[in-house]
PDB file of C-alpha atoms in Angstrom:
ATOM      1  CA  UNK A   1       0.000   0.000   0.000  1.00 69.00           C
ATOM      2  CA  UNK A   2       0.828   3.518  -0.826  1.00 79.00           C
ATOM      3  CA  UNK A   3       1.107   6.701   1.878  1.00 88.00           C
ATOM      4  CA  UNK A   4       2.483  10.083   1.815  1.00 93.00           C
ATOM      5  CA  UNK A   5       4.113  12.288   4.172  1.00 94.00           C
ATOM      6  CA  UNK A   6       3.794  15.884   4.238  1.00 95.00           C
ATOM      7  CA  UNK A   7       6.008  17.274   6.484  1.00 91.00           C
ATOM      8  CA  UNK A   8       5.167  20.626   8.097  1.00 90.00           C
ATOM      9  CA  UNK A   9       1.315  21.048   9.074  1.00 92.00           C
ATOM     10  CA  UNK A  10       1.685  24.888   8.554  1.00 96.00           C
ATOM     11  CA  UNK A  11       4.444  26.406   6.555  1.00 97.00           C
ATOM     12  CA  UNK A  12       4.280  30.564   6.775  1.00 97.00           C
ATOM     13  CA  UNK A  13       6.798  32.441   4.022  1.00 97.00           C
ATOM     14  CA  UNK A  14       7.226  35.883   3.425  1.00 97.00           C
ATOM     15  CA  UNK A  15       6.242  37.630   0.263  1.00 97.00           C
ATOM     16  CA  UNK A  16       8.661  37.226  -2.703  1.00 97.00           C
ATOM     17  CA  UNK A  17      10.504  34.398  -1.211  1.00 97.00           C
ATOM     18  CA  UNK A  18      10.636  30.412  -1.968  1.00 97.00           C
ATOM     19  CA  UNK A  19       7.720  28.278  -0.933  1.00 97.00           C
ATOM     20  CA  UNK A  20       9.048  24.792   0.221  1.00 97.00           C
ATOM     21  CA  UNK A  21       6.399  21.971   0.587  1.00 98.00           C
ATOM     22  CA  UNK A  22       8.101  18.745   1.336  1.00 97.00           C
ATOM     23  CA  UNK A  23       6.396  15.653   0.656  1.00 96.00           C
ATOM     24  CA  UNK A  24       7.994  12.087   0.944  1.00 96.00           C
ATOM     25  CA  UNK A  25       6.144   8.918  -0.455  1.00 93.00           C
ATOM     26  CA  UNK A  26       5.639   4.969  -0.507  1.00 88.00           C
ATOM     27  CA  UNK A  27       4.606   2.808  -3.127  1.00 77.00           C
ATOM     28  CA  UNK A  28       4.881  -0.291  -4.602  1.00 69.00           C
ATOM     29  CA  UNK A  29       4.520   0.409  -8.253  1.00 70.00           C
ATOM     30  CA  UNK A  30       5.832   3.384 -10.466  1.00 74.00           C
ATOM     31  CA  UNK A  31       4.374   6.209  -8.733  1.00 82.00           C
ATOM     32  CA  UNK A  32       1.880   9.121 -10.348  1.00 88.00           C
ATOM     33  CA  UNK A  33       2.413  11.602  -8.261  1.00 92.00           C
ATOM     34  CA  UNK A  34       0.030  14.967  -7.598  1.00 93.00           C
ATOM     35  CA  UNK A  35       0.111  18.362  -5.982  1.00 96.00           C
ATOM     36  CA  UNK A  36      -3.719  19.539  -5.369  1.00 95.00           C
ATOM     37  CA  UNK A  37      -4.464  23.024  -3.588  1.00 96.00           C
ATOM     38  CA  UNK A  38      -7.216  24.141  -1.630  1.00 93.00           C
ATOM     39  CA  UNK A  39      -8.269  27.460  -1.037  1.00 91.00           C
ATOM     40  CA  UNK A  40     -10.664  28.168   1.413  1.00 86.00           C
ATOM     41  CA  UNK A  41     -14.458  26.741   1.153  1.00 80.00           C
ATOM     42  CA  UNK A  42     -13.057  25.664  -1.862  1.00 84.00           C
ATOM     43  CA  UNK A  43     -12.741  22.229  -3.481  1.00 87.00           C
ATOM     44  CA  UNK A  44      -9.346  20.717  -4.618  1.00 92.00           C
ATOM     45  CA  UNK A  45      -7.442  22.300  -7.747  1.00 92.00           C
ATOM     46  CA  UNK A  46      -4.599  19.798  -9.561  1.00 92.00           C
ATOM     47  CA  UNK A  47      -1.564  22.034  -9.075  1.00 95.00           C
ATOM     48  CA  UNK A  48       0.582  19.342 -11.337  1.00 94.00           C
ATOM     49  CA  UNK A  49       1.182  15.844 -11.704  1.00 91.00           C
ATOM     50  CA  UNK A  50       4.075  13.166 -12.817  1.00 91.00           C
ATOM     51  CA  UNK A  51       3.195  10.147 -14.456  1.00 86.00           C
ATOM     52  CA  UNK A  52       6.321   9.449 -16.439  1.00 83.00           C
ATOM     53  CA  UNK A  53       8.831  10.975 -18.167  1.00 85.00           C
ATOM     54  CA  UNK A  54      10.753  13.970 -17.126  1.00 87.00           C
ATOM     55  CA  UNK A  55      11.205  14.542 -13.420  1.00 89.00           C
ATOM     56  CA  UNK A  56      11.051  17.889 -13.275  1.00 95.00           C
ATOM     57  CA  UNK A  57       7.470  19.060 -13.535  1.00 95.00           C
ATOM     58  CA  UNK A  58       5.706  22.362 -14.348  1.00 95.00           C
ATOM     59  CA  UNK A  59       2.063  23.489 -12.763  1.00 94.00           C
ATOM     60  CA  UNK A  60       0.034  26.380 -12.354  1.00 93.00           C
ATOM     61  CA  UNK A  61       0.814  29.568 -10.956  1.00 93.00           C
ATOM     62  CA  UNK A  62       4.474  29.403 -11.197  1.00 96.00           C
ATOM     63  CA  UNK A  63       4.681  26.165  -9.002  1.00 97.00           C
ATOM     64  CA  UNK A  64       6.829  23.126  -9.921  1.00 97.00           C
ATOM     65  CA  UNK A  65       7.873  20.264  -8.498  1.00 97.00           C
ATOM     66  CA  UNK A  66      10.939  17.325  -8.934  1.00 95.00           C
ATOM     67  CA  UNK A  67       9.963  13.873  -9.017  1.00 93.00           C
ATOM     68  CA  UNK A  68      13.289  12.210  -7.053  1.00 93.00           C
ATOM     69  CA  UNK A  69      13.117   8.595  -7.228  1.00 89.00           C
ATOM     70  CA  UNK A  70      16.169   7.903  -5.024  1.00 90.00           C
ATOM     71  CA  UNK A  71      14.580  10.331  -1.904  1.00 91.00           C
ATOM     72  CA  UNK A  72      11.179   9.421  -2.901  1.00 92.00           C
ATOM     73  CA  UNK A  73      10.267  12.572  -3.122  1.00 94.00           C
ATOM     74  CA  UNK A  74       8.196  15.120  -4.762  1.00 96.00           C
ATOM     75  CA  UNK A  75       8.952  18.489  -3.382  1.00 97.00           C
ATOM     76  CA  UNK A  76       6.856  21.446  -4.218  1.00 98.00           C
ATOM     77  CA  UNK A  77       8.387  24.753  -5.119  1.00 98.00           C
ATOM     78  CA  UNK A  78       7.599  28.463  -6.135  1.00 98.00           C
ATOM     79  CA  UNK A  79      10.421  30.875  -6.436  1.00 97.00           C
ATOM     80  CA  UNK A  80       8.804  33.960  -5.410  1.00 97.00           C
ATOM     81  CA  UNK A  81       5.708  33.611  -2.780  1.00 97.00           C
ATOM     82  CA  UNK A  82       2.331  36.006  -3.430  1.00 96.00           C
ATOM     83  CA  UNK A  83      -0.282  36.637  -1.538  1.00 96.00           C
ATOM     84  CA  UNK A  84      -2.587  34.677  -3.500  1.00 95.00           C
ATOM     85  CA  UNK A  85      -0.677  31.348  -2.452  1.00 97.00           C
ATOM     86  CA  UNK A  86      -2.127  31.116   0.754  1.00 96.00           C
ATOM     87  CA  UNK A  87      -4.291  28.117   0.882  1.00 96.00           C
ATOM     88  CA  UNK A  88      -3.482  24.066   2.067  1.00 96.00           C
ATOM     89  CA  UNK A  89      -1.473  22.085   0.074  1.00 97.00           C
ATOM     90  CA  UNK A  90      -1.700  17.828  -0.483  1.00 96.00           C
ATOM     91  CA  UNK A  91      -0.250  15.842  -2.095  1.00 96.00           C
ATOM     92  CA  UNK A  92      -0.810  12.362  -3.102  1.00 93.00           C
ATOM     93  CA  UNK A  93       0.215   8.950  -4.728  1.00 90.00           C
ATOM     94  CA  UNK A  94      -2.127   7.130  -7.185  1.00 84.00           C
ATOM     95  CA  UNK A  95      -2.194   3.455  -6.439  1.00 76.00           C
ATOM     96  CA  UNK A  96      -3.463   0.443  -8.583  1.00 72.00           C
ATOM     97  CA  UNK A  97      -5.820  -1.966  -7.103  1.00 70.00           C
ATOM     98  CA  UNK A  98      -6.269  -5.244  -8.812  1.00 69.00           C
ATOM     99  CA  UNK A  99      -8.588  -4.480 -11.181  1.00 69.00           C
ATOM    100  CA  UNK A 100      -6.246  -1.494 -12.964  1.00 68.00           C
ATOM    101  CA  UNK A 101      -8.209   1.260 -11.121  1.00 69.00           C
ATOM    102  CA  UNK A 102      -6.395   3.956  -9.731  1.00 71.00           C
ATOM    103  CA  UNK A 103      -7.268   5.612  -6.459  1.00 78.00           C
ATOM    104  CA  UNK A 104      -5.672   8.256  -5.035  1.00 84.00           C
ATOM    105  CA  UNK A 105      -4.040   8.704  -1.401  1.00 88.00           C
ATOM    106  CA  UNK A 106      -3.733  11.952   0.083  1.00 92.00           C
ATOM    107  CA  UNK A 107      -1.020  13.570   2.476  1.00 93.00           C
ATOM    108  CA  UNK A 108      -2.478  15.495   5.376  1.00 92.00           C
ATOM    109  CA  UNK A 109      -1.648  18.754   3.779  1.00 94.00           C
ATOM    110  CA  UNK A 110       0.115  21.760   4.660  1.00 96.00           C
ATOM    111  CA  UNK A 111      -1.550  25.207   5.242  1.00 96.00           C
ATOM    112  CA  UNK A 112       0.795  27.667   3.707  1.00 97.00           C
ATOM    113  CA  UNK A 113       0.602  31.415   5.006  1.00 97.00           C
ATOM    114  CA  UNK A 114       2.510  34.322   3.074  1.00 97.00           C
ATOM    115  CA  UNK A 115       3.157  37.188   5.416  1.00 96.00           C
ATOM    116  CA  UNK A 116       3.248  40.855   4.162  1.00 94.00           C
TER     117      UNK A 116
ATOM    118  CA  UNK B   1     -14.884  26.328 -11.703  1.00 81.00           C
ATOM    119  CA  UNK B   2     -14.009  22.591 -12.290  1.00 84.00           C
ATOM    120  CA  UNK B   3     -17.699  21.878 -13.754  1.00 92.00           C
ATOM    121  CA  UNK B   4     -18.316  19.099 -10.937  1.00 96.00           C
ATOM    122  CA  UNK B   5     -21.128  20.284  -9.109  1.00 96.00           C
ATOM    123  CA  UNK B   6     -22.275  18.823  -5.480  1.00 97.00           C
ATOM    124  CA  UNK B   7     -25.635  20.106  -3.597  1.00 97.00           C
ATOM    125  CA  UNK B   8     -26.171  20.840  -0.813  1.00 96.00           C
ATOM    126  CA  UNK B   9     -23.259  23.081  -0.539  1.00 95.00           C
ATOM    127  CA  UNK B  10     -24.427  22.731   3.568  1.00 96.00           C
ATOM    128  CA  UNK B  11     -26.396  20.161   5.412  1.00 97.00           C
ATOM    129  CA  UNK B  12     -27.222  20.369   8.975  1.00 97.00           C
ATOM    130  CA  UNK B  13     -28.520  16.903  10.650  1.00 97.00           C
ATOM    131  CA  UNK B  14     -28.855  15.439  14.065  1.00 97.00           C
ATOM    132  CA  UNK B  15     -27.224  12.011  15.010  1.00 97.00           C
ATOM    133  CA  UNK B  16     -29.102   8.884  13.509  1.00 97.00           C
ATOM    134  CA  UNK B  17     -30.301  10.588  10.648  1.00 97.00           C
ATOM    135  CA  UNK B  18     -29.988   9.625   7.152  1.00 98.00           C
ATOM    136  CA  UNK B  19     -29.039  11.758   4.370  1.00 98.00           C
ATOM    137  CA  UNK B  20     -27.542  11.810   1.003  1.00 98.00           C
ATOM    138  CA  UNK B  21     -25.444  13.942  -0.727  1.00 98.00           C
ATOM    139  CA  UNK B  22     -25.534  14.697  -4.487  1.00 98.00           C
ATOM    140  CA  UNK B  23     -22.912  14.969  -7.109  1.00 98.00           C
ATOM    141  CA  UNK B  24     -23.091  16.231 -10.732  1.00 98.00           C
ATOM    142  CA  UNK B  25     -20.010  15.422 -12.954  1.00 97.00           C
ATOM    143  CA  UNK B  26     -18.096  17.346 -15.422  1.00 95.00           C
ATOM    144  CA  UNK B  27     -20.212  16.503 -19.024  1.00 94.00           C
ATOM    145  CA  UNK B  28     -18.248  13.874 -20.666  1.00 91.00           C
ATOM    146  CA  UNK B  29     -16.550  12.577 -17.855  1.00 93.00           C
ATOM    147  CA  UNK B  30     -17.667   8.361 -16.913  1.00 93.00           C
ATOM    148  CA  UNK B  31     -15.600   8.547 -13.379  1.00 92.00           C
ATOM    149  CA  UNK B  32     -17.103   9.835  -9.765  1.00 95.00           C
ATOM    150  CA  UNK B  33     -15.003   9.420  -6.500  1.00 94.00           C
ATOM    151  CA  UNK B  34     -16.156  10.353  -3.518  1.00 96.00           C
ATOM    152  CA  UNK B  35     -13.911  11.913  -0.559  1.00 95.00           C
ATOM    153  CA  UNK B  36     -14.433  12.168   3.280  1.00 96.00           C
ATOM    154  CA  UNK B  37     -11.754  15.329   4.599  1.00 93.00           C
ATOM    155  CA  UNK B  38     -12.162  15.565   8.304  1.00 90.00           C
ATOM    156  CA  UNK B  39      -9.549  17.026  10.746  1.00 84.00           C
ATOM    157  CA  UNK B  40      -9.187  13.962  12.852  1.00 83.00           C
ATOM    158  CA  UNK B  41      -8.817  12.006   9.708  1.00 84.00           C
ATOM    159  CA  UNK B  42      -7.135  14.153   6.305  1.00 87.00           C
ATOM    160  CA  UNK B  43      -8.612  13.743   3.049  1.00 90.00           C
ATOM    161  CA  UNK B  44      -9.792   9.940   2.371  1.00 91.00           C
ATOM    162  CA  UNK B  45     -10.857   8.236  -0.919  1.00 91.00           C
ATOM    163  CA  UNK B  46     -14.028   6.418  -0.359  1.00 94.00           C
ATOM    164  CA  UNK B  47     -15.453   4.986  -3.522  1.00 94.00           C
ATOM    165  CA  UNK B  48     -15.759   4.965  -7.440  1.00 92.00           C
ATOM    166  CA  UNK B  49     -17.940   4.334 -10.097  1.00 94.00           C
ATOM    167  CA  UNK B  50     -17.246   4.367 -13.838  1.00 91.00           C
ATOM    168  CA  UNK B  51     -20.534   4.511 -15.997  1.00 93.00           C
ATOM    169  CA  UNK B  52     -22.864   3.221 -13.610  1.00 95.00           C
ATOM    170  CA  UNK B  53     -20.637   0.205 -11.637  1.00 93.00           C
ATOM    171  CA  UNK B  54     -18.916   0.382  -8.782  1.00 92.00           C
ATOM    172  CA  UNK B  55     -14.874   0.220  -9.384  1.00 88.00           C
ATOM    173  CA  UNK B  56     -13.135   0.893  -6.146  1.00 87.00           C
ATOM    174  CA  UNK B  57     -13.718   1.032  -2.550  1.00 88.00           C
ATOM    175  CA  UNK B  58     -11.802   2.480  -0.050  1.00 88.00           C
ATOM    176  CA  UNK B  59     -12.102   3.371   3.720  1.00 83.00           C
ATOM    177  CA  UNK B  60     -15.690   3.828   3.326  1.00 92.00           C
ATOM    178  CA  UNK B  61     -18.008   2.573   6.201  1.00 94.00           C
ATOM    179  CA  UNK B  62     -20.706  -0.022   5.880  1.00 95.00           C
ATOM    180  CA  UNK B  63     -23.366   2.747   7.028  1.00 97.00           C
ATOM    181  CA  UNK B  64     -22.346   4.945   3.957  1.00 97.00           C
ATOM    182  CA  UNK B  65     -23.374   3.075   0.480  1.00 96.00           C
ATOM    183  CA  UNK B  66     -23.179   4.889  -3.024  1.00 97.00           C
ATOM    184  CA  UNK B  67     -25.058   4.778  -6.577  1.00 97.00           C
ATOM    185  CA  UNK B  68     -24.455   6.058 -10.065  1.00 98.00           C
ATOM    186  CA  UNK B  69     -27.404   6.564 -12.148  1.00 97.00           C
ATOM    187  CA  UNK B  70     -27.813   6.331 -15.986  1.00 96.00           C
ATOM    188  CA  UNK B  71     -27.346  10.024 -16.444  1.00 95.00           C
ATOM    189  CA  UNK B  72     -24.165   9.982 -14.260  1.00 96.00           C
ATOM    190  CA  UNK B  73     -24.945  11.986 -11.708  1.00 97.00           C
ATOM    191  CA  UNK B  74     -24.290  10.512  -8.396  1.00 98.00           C
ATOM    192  CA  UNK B  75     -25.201  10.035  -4.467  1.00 98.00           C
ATOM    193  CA  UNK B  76     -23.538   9.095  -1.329  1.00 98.00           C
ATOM    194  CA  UNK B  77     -25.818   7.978   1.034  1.00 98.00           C
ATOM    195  CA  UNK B  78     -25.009   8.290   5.317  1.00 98.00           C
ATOM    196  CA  UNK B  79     -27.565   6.450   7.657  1.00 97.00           C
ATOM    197  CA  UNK B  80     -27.058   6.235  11.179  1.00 97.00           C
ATOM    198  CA  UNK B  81     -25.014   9.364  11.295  1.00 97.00           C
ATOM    199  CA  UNK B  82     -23.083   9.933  14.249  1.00 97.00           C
ATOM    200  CA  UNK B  83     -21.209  12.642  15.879  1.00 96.00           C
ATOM    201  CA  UNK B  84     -17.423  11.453  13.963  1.00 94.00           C
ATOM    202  CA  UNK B  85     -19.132  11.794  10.391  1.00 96.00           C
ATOM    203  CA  UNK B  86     -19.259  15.394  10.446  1.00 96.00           C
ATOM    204  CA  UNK B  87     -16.914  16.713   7.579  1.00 96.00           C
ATOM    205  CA  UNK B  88     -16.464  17.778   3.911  1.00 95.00           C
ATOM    206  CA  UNK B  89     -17.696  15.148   1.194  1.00 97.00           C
ATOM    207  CA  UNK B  90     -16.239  15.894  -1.801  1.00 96.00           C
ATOM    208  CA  UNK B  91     -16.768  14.526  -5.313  1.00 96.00           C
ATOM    209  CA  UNK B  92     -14.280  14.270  -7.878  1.00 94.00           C
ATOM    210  CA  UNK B  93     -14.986  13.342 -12.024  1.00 94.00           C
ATOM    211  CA  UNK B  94     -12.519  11.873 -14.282  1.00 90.00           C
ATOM    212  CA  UNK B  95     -13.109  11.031 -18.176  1.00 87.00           C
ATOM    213  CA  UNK B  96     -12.351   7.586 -17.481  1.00 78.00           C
ATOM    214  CA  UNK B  97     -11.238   4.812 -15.436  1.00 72.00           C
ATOM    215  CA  UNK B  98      -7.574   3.550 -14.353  1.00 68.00           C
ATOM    216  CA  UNK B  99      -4.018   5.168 -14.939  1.00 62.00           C
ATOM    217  CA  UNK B 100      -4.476   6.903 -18.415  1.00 63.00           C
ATOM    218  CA  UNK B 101      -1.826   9.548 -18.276  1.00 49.00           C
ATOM    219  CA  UNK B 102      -4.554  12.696 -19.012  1.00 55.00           C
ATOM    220  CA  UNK B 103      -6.976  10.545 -16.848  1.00 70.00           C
ATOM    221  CA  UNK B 104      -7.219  13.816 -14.662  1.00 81.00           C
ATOM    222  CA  UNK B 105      -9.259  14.189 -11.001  1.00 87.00           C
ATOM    223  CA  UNK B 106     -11.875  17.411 -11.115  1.00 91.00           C
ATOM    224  CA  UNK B 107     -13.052  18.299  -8.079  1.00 93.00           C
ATOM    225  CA  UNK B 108     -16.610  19.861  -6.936  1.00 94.00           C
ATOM    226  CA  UNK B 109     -17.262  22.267  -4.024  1.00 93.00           C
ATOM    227  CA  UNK B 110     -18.383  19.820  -1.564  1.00 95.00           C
ATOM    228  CA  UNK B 111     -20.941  19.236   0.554  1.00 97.00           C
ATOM    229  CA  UNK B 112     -20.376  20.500   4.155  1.00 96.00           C
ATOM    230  CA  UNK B 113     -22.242  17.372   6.844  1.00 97.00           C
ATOM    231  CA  UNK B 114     -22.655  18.674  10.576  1.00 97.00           C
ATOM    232  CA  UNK B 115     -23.900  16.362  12.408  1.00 97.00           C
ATOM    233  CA  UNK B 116     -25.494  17.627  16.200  1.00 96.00           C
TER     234      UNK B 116
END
């Protein structure tokens, strides 16, 4: 079975610096891997994903994140915070049951806060 | 806006009730999930259907059951609600079923459960 590890519940950057969301997974197959974020009384938005091919992957908002195979990681990154980043961040691992279908396991998130 | 829609948005209830939650997916897309996120417990798949059959399962109780109509559309029904099932049910749509590499997640709002 898959899980993630997010670590840092709450992550607080100032404006115009580098967001750093640390996640860490398991899994027994080649991992798809997803950032999702969630703004308040909001639903989840895909941020980006790896599924295969380069490790180094691009998303919305100026986001990105490295798929690292030896770490097992998938980092999330921004160069420059903005206000509008504020929100809770998961990420997840798709898994394969027996049947081919993928479900998806979630981290616990991180709430990121940008201070002015 | 994903183009998953879930009603209600809020639902108010008192322990032993039954209700049941409603989810609209994106047009096109065969694929509904449904998520429990609760603070004691993070964000948790529950179940899937792909074009009317159930697909996956995951840590959903035996109280809670689920259905996907002809038109798509789906419900998640809670009987016997107690005090712990209080959280945000979300539904996700997906064009189809398994690890296609475009096979993305599109979340709704979510449906908000108190349960007094």
């Amino acid at each position: 079975a898959q899980s993630v590890t997010q670590l840092g519940s709450h992550v607080s950057v100032s404006e115009g610096a580098l967001v750093l969301l640390r996640c860490n997974y398991s899994s027994s197959v080649p991992p798809y891997l997803f950032w999702y974020v969630q703004y308040p009384n909001q639903g989840l938005q895909l941020l980006l994903k790896y599924t295969t091919g380069a490790t180094l992957v691009k998303g919305i908002n100026g986001f990105e994140a490295e798929f690292k195979k030896s770490e097992t990681s998938f980092h999330l990154t921004k160069p420059s915070a903005h206000m509008s980043d504020a929100a809770e961040y998961f990420c997840a691992v798709s898994d394969l049951d027996d049947f081919g279908n993928e479900k998806l396991t979630f981290g616990t998130g991180t709430r990121l806060t940008i201070i002015p | 806006d994903s183009g998953v829609t879930q009603t209600p948005k809020h639902l108010i209830t008192a322990t032993g009730q039954r209700v049941t939650l409603r989810c609209s997916p994106r047009s096109g897309d065969l694929s509904v999930y449904w998520y429990q996120q609760s603070l004691d417990q993070g964000l948790q798949f529950l179940i899937q259907y792909y074009n009317g059959e159930e697909r996956a399962k995951g840590n959903i109780l035996e109280r809670f059951s689920a259905q996907q109509f002809p038109d798509l559309h789906s419900e998640l029904n809670l009987s016997s609600l107690e005090l712990g099932d209080s959280a945000l049910y979300f539904c996700a749509s997906s064009a189809f079923s398994g690890r296609e590499a475009y096979n993305e997640q599109f979340f709704g709002p979510g449906t908000r459960l108190t349960v007094l």
